[in-house]
Coordinates of C-alpha atoms and ligand atoms in Angstrom, one line a residue:
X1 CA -95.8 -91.8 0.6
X2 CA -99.1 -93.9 1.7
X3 CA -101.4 -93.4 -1.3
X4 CA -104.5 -91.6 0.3
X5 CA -104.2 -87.7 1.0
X6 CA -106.0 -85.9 3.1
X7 CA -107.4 -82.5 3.1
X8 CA -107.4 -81.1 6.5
X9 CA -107.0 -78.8 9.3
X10 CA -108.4 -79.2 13.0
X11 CA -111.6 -78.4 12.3
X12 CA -112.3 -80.2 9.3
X13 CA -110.7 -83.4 10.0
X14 CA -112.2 -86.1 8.9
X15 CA -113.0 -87.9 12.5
X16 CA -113.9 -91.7 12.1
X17 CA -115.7 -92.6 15.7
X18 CA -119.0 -91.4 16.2
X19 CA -118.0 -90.8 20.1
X20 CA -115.6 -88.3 18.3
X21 CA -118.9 -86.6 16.5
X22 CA -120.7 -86.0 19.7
X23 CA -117.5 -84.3 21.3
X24 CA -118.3 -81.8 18.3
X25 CA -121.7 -81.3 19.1
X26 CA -121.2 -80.7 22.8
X27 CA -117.7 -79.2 23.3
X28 CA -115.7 -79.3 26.3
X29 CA -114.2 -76.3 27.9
X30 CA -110.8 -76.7 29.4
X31 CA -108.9 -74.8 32.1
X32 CA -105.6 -73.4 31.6
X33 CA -102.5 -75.3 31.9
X34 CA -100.4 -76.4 35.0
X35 CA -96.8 -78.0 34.4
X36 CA -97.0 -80.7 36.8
X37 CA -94.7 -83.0 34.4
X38 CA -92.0 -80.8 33.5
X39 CA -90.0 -81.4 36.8
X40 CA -86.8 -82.3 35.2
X41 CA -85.9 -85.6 37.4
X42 CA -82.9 -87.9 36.9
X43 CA -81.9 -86.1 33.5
X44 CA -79.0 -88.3 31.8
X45 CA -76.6 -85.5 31.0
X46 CA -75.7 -81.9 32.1
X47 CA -76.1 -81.1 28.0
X48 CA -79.7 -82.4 27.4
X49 CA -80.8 -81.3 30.6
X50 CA -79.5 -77.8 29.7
X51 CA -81.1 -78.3 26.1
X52 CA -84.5 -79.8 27.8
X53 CA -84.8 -76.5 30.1
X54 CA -84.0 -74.1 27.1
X55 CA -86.6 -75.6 24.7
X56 CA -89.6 -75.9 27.6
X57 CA -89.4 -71.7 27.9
X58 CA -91.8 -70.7 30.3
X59 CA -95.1 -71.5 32.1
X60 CA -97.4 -69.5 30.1
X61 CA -97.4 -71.7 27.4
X62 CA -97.1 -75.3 26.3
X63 CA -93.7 -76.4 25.4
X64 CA -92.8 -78.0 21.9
X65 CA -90.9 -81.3 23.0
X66 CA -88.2 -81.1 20.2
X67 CA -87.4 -84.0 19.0
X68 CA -84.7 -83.6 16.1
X69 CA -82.7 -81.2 18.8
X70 CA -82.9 -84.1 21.2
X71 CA -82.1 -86.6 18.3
X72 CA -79.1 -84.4 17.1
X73 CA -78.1 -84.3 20.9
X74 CA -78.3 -88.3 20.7
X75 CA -76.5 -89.0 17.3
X76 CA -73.7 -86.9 18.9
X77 CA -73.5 -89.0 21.6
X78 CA -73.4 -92.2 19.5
X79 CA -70.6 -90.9 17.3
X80 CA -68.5 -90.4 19.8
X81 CA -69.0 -93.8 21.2
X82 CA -68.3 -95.2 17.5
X83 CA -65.1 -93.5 17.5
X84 CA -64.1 -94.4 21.0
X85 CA -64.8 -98.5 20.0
X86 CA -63.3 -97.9 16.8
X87 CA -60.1 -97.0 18.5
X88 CA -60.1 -99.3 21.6
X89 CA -60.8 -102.3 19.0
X90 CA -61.1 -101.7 15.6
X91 CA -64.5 -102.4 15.6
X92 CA -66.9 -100.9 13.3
X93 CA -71.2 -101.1 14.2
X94 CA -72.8 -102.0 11.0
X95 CA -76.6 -102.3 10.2
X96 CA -78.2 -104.1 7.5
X97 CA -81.1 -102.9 6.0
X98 CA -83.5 -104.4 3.9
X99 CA -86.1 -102.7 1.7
X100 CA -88.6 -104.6 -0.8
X101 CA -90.5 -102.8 -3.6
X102 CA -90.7 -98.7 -4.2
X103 CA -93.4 -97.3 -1.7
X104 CA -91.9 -93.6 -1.5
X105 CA -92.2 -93.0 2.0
X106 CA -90.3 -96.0 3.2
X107 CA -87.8 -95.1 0.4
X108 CA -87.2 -91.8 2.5
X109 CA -87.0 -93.3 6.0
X110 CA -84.3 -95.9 4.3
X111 CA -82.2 -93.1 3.3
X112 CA -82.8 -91.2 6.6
X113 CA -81.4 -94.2 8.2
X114 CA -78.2 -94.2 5.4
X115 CA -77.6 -90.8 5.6
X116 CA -77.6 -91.0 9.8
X117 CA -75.4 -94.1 9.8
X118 CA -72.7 -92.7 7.7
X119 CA -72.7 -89.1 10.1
X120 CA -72.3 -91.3 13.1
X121 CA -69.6 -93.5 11.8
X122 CA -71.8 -96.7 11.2
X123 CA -71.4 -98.9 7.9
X124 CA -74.5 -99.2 6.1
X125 CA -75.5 -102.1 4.0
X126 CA -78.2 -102.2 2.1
X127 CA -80.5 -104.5 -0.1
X128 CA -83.0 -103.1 -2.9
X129 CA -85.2 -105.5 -4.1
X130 CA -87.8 -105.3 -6.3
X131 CA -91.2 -105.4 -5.4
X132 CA -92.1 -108.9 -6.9
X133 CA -89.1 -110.1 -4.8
X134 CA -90.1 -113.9 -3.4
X135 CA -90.1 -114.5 0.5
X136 CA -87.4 -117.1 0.3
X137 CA -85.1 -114.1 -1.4
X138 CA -85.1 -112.2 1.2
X139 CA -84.6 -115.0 3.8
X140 CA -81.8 -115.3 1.8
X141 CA -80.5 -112.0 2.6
X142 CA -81.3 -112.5 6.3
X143 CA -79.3 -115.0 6.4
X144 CA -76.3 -114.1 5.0
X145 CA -76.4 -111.0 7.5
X146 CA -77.3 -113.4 10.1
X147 CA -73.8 -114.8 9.5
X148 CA -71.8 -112.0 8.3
X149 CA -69.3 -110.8 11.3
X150 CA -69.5 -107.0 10.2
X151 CA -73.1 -106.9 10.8
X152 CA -74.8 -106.1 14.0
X153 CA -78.1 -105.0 12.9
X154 CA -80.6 -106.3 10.8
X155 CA -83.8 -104.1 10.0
X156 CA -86.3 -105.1 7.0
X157 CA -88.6 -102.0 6.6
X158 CA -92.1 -102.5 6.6
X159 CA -94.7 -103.0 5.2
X160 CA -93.3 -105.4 3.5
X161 CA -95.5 -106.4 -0.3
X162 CA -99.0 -108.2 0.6
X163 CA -97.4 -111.7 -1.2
X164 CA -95.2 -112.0 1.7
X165 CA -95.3 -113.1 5.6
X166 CA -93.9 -111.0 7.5
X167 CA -94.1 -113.1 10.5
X168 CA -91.8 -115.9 9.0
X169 CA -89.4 -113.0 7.4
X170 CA -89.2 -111.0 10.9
X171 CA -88.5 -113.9 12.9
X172 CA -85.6 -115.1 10.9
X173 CA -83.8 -112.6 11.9
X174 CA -81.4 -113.7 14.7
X175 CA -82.5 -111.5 18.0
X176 CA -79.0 -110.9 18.7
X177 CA -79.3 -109.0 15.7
X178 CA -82.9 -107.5 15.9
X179 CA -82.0 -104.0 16.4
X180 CA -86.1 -103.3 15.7
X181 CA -86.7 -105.0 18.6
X182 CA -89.2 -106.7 16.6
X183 CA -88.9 -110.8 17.1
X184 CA -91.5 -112.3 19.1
X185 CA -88.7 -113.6 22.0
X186 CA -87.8 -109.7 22.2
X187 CA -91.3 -108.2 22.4
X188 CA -91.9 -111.7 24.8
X189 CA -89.3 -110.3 27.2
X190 CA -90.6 -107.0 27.2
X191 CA -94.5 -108.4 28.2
X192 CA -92.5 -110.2 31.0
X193 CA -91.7 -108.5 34.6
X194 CA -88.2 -109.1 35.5
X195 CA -87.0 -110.0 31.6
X196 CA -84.9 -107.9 29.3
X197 CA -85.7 -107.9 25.8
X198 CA -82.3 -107.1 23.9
X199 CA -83.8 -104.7 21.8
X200 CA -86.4 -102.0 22.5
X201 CA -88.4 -101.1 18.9
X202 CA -87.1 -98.1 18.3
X203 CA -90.1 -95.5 17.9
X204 CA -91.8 -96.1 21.5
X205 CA -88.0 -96.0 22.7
X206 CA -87.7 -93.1 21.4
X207 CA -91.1 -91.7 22.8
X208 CA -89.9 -92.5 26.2
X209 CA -85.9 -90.8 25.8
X210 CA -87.8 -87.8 24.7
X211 CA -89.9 -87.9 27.9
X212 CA -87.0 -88.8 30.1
X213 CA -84.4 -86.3 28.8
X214 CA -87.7 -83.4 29.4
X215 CA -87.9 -84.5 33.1
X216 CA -91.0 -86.0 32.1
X217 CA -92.0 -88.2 34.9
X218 CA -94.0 -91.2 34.4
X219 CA -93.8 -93.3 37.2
X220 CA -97.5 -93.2 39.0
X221 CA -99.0 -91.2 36.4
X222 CA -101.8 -92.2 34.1
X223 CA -101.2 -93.0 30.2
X224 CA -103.4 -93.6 27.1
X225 CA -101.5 -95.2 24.4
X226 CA -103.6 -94.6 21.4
X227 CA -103.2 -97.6 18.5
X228 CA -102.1 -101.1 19.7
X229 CA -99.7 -102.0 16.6
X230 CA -96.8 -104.5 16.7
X231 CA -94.6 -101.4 15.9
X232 CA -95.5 -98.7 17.9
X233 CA -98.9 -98.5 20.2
X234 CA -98.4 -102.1 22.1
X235 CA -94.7 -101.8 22.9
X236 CA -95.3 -98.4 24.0
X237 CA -98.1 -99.4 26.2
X238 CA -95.5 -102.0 27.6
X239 CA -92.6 -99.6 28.1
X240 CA -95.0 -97.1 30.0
X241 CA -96.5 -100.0 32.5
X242 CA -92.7 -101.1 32.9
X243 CA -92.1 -97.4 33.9
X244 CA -94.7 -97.8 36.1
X245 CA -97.5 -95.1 34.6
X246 CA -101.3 -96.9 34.4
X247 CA -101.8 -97.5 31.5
X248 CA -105.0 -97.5 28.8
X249 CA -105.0 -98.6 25.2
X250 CA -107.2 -97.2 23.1
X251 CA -108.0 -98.6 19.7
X252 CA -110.8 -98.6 16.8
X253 CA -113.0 -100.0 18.6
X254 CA -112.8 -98.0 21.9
X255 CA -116.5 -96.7 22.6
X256 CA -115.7 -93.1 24.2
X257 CA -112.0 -92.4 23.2
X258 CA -111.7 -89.0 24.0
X259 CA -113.5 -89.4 27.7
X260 CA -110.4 -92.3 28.3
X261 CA -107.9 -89.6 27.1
X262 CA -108.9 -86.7 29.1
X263 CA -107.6 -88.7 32.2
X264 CA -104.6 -88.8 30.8
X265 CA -101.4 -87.4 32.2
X266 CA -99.1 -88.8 29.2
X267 CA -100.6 -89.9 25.5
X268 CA -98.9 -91.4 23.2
X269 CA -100.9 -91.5 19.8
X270 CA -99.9 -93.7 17.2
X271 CA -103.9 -93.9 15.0
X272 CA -102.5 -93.0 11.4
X273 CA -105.6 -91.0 12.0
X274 CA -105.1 -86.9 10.8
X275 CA -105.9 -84.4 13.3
X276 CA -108.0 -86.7 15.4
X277 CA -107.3 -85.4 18.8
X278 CA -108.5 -82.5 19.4
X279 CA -107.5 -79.9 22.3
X280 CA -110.9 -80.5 23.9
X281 CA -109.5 -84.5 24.3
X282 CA -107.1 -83.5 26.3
X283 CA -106.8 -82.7 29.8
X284 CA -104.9 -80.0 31.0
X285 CA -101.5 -79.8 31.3
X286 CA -100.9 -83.1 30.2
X287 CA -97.8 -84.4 27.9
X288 CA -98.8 -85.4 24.5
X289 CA -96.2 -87.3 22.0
X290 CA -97.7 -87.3 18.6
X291 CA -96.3 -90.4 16.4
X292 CA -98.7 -90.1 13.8
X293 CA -97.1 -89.3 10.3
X294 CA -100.1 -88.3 7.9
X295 CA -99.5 -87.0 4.3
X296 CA -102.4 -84.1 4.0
X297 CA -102.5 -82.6 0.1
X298 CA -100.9 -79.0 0.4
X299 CA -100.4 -77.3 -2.7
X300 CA -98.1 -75.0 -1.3
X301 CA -95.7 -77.5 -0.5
X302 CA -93.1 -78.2 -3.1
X303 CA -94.2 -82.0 -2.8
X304 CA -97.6 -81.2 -3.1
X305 CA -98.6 -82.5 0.5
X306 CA -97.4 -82.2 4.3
X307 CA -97.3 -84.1 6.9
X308 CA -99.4 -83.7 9.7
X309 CA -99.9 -85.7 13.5
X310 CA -102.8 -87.9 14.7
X311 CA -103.1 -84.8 17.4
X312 CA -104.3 -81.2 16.0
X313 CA -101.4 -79.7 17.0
X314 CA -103.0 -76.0 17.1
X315 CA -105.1 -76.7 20.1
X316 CA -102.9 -79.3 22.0
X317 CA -100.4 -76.7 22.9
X318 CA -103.3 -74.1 24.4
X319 CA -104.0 -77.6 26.4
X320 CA -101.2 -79.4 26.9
X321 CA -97.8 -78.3 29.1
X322 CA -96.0 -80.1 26.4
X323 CA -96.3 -81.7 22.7
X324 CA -94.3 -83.1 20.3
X325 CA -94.8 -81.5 16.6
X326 CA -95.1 -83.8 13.7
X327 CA -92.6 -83.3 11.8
X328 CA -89.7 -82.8 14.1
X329 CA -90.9 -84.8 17.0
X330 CA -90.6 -88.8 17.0
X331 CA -89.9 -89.3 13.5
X332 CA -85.9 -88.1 14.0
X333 CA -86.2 -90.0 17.6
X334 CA -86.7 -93.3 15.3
X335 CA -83.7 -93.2 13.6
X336 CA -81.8 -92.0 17.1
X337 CA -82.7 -95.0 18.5
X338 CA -81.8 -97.6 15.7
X339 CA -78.6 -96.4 15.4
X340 CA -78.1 -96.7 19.6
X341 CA -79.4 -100.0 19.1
X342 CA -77.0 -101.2 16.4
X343 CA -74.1 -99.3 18.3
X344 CA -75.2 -101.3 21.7
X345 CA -75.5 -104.6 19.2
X346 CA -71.8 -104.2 18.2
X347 CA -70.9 -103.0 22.1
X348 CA -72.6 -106.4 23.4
X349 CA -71.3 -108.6 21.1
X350 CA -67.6 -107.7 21.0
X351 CA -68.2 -107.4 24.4
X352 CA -66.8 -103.7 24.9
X353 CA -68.2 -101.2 27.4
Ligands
NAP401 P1 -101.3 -99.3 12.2 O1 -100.5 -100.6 12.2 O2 -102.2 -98.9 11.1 O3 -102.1 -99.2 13.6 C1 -102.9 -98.2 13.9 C2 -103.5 -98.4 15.2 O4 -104.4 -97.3 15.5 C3 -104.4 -99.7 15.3 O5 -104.2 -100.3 16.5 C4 -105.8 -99.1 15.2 O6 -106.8 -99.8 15.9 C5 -105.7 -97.8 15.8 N1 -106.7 -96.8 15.3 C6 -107.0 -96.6 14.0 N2 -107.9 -95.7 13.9 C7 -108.3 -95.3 15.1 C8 -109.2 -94.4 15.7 N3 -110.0 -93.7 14.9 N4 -109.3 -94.4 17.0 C9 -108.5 -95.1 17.8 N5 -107.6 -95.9 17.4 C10 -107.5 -96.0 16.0 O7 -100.2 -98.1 12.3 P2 -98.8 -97.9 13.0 O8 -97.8 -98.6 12.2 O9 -98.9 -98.3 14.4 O10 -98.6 -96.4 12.8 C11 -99.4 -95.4 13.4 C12 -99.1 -94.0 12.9 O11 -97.8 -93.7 13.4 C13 -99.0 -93.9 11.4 O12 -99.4 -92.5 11.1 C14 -97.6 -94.1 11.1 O13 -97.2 -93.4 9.9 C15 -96.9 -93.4 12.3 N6 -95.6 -93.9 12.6 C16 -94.6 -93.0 12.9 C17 -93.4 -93.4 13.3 C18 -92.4 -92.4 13.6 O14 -91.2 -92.7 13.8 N7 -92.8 -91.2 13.9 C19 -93.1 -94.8 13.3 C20 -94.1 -95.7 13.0 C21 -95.3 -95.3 12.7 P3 -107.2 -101.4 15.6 O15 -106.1 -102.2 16.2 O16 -108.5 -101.6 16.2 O17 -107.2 -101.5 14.1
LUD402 N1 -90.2 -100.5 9.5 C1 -90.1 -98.4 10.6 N2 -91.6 -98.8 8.9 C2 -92.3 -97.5 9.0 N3 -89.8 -88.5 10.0 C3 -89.8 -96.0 10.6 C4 -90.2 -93.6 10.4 C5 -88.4 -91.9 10.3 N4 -88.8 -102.3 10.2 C6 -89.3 -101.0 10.3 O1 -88.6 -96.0 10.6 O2 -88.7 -98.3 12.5 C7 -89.2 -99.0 11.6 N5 -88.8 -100.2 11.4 N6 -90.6 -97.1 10.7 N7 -90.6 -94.9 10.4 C8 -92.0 -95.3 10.3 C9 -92.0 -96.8 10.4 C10 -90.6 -99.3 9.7 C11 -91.1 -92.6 10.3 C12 -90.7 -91.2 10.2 C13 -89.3 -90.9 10.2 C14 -88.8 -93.2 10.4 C15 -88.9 -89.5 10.0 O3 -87.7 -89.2 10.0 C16 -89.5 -87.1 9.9 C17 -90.2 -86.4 11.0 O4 -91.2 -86.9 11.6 O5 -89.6 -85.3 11.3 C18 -90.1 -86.6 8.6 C19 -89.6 -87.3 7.3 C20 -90.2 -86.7 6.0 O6 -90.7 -87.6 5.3 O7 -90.1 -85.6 5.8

């Protein structure tokens, strides 16, 4: 887990832009919320869209986008799909995975991934090394799955330790391979109209299924991606433009963040920044996908903290029509994704459909 803790709740988050304190000083009033988003439109299955409408309840109240029901939905969909190339061929997908050092939290999303691999039918590699690990060790590794015949995904968790470059180390990895999505020729591809990237990164992927299989629709509608990471806020900002939304990135430095994201129709918030959003942000009715995973002290809690979103969940759902809780929302689409991406790896390289 990331080494600072918070103590907070909506009201006594700790907000870092000053536009943020004069929102607190002169609060906004919002009307109630109209569910101008929820059409379902081009839903991909009769199953999700039955799940979508059963989990969006009524109008009266905002609608928890459920994102480890939806990611279930997924991994079922993928296992069958391993089975079926398993029989037709006697193919296996596999995915490498590479983690360096003992940061706890990335030592639970590692074993997420394990444990979801082996449930769907995918072999899991993996290579633990220590935290004083040299850069040309693991380009070692990358290598050797670069040429090994049973792998068809290779994913090195970040943040990798501070010695090494994770440019050089992320770009070794071959991009037929890059089931992160994360080599610069992939995210190039992306940027570019009328180029496919062979892999999507899998979080913003997954922010946009869960959208998709809600009837969420984005085309024509306005967005505000908050952060602008490698990982998460600028391909998100790229997959909503190529789905045709307008889109706004808002970052640390924004002036007035919360005047950008009340114009929003869709927000995607990936700050790292507890609780910052706040129901008055938001403008009514809107669809709000929380990716923000932040470890808040809680003394109650078995491991002595929670984990809590970048959006005060309390108030977003009085505002919203629909929002994704943290945990249970993204987080579980992650995984979903890698392990479509490593299935579609194996699928396009063995050339089966
Ligand atoms: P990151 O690399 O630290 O990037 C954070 C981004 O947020 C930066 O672009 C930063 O702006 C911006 N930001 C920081 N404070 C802000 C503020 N007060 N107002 C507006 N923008 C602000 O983090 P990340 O890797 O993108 O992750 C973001 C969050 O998502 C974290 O909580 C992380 O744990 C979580 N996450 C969740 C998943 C999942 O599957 N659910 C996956 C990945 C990450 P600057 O560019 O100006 O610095
Ligand atoms: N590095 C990721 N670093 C961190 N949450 C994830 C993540 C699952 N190369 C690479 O997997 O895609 C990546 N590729 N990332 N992340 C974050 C990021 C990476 C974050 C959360 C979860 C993966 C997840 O399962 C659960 C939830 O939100 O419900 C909670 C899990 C818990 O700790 O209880």
């Amino acid at each position: 887990m990331a080494s600072t803790l918070f103590f907070t709740n909506c009201h006594l988050s700790p907000f870092s832009s000053t536009a943020a304190a004069a929102l607190r000083r002169h609060p906004i009033r919002v009307a109630p919320t109209s569910l101008r988003f929820l059409a379902l439109h081009s839903a991909p299955s009769q199953s999700s869209r039955v799940a979508a409408v059963a989990a969006m309840g009524t109008e009266a109240s905002a609608k928890v986008i459920d994102g480890k029901l939806v990611a279930k939905q997924i991994r079922d969909e993928i296992t069958a799909e391993v089975s079926r190339m398993k029989e037709a061929i006697g193919v296996v997908p596999g995915l490498a995975v590479i983690l360096v050092g003992d940061r706890k939290d990335s030592a639970t999303y590692v074993r997420n991934k394990q444990k979801a691999c082996e449930a769907a039918g995918i072999n899991s590699l993996e290579a633990f090394l220590p935290e004083d690990s040299t850069e040309e060790e693991v380009l070692n590794y990358i290598s050797g799955y670069n040429e090994d015949p049973s792998v068809h995904g290779i994913l090195v968790q970040l943040p990798l330790p501070s010695h090494m470059n994770e440019q050089n180390i992320l770009n070794a990895i071959t991009i037929e391979k890059d089931v992160d999505g994360f080599h610069p020729l992939n995210i190039g591809r992306l940027a570019m109209r009328d180029r496919e990237p062979l892999f999507v990164p899998c979080t913003p992927k997954g922010c946009i299924e869960l959208l998709r299989r809600y009837g969420v629709s984005i085309k024509g509608t306005r967005a505000v991606v908050i952060g602008r990471s490698n990982i998460v806020g600028m391909p998100a900002a790229l997959l909503l433009q190529r789905e045709d939304a307008t889109v706004s990135v808002v970052h640390s430095k924004t002036l007035n963040p919360e005047e950008i994201i009340r114009q929003a129709d869709i927000v995607i918030s990936a700050a790292g920044q507890p609780h910052m959003v706040r129901g008055s942000w938001i403008k009514p009715g809107a669809v709000i996908i929380d990716v923000g995973i932040n470890p808040v002290e809680d003394p109650n809690s078995t491991r002595g903290y929670r984990l809590i979103g970048d959006v005060c969940y309390e108030e977003a759902i009085k505002v919203a029509s629909a929002v994704t809780p943290v945990p249970g929302g993204v987080g579980p689409m992650t995984i979903a994704m890698l392990l479509q991406n490593t299935l579609n790896s194996a699928k396009r390289i063995h050339k089966f459909e």
